[in-house]
Amino acid sequence: MKATLPKLSSAMTASTGAQALEIGQISPVVENVLASTEIIDIHTHLFAPSFGKLGLWGIDELLTYHYLEAEFFRSSHTTPDQYFALSKTQQADAIWRALFVENTPLSESTRGVVAVLKAFGLRTDAQNLAEARAFFGSQSVDEHIHRVFEMAGISTVVMTNDPLDPQEAPIWLNGVSEHPQFRAVLRLDKILRQWTANWQVLAGQRYKVDAQASEKSAAEVQRFLFDWCKRMRPMYMAVSLPDTFLYPAETAGNRLLTEAVLPACLELNLPLSLMIGVRLQVNPALRLAGDALGRADLRSLENICRTFPENRFLVSVLSRENQHELCVYARKFSNLMPFGCWWFLNNPSIVEEITRERIEMLGTSFIPQHSDARVLEQVIYKWSNTRRTLAPILANSYRLLVEDGGRVSRNDIERDITRLFRSNAESWMNFNKS
Ligand code: FIX
Ligand code: ZN
């Protein structure tokens, strides 16, 4: 059940791709091209089948997504402790009852689950999850992945891989068979943000590092990065940074960033993704749902882009208030690629605002969105929502161009949308290199 392509009038199908479009023809062509362009999803928390249970899918995982857990605690008298004492099935039942039966699923995340159920032809107003569980329970993961990618209109997802994760690292160390549609990323939060708590894990993998992240440690961390890049063949390296992140500043993390990570990225021709603005665990009782955001001082980003002009930076910022600055910095530094409307920004009203501003200031030289999917089927609604939100924004930009005396053809629209959702990523990342 491929993403449904909007019907084009006979005149439009007849028109050659190079022909100038009338204003009235622009919207259906934009919708058609958006729907038929397979997207590269550059940031997710999905895992290829060879990672086993790390890969989440099915109705219980969809309902216990931390976005829904946060909403659940606002619509239920169940305390976090009581909730986390339940089994996964009981948690999903509780969330379904509170957010989908006792209340109308109006929020972006609850509507997402409804959209997934509808996409598979399942009831969206059932009193319980029996039918949904039976359906997902009968799927075989490989076929299901293939089908879900087709429904979402995506060709590839980029994972988030932590070389220090006690569950994930052994899988890599034992050797992982590559999956063409799941590409890896070397995530470095534990090294660049929590060195004190994690340097011994590197020592456990026989790297001669110390708690002070001394010069010797930096060289060993570089050796660690080279070894893991050989193992993972990552698209890029990545780190999420707090709203309080400052650069330059005398910290172990900044020392390793400067002396190990950026030189390694340069040598391996890999971009570094900086995801800036999270305030971790402002309410630890909510576990994964306990993170928040803060406005960051993006002069740190300015300093990094200026100080390391050879390095490429994929940047997403979590605070709405930082979006305009990010656009301006992207105009100053061509080694900065803004991407995505991350996490709490991934809501149509804000995606619209951010995307319009980016088109006005950057044309098509940015990556509009990533799904951040943690559960496989989420890519279905996250990408249909993105296409739905972006179509009128793009169509309006083309309409303004024509009104200003320019011309636009289907070929132009195909080139632009391919750039936004594929070639910007391909050219910046280690995508097509063997
Ligand atoms: O740091 C990240 O990659 C964030 O996206 C996640 O930590 C976050 O929990 C999330 O799922 C956001 O959508
Ligand atoms: Zn993420």
PDB file of C-alpha atoms and ligand atoms in Angstrom, residues 43-45 160 187 275 342-343 370 372-374, ligand 2:
ATOM      1  CA  HIS A  43      18.052  10.597  12.200  1.00  0.00           C
ATOM      2  CA  THR A  44      16.099   7.813  13.883  1.00  0.00           C
ATOM      3  CA  HIS A  45      16.421   5.485  16.859  1.00  0.00           C
ATOM      4  CA  THR A 160      21.638   6.095  16.326  1.00  0.00           C
ATOM      5  CA  ARG A 187      26.783   8.580  18.688  1.00  0.00           C
ATOM      6  CA  MET A 275      21.975  18.476  18.299  1.00  0.00           C
ATOM      7  CA  TRP A 342      13.697  18.140  16.276  1.00  0.00           C
ATOM      8  CA  TRP A 343      11.562  16.517  19.032  1.00  0.00           C
ATOM      9  CA  HIS A 370      14.038  13.758  10.161  1.00  0.00           C
ATOM     10  CA  ASP A 372      13.455  10.675  15.153  1.00  0.00           C
ATOM     11  CA  ALA A 373      11.306   7.506  15.075  1.00  0.00           C
ATOM     12  CA  ARG A 374      11.888   5.171  18.017  1.00  0.00           C
TER      13      ARG A 374
HETATM   14 ZN    ZN B   2      16.917  11.400  18.354  1.00  0.00          ZN
END
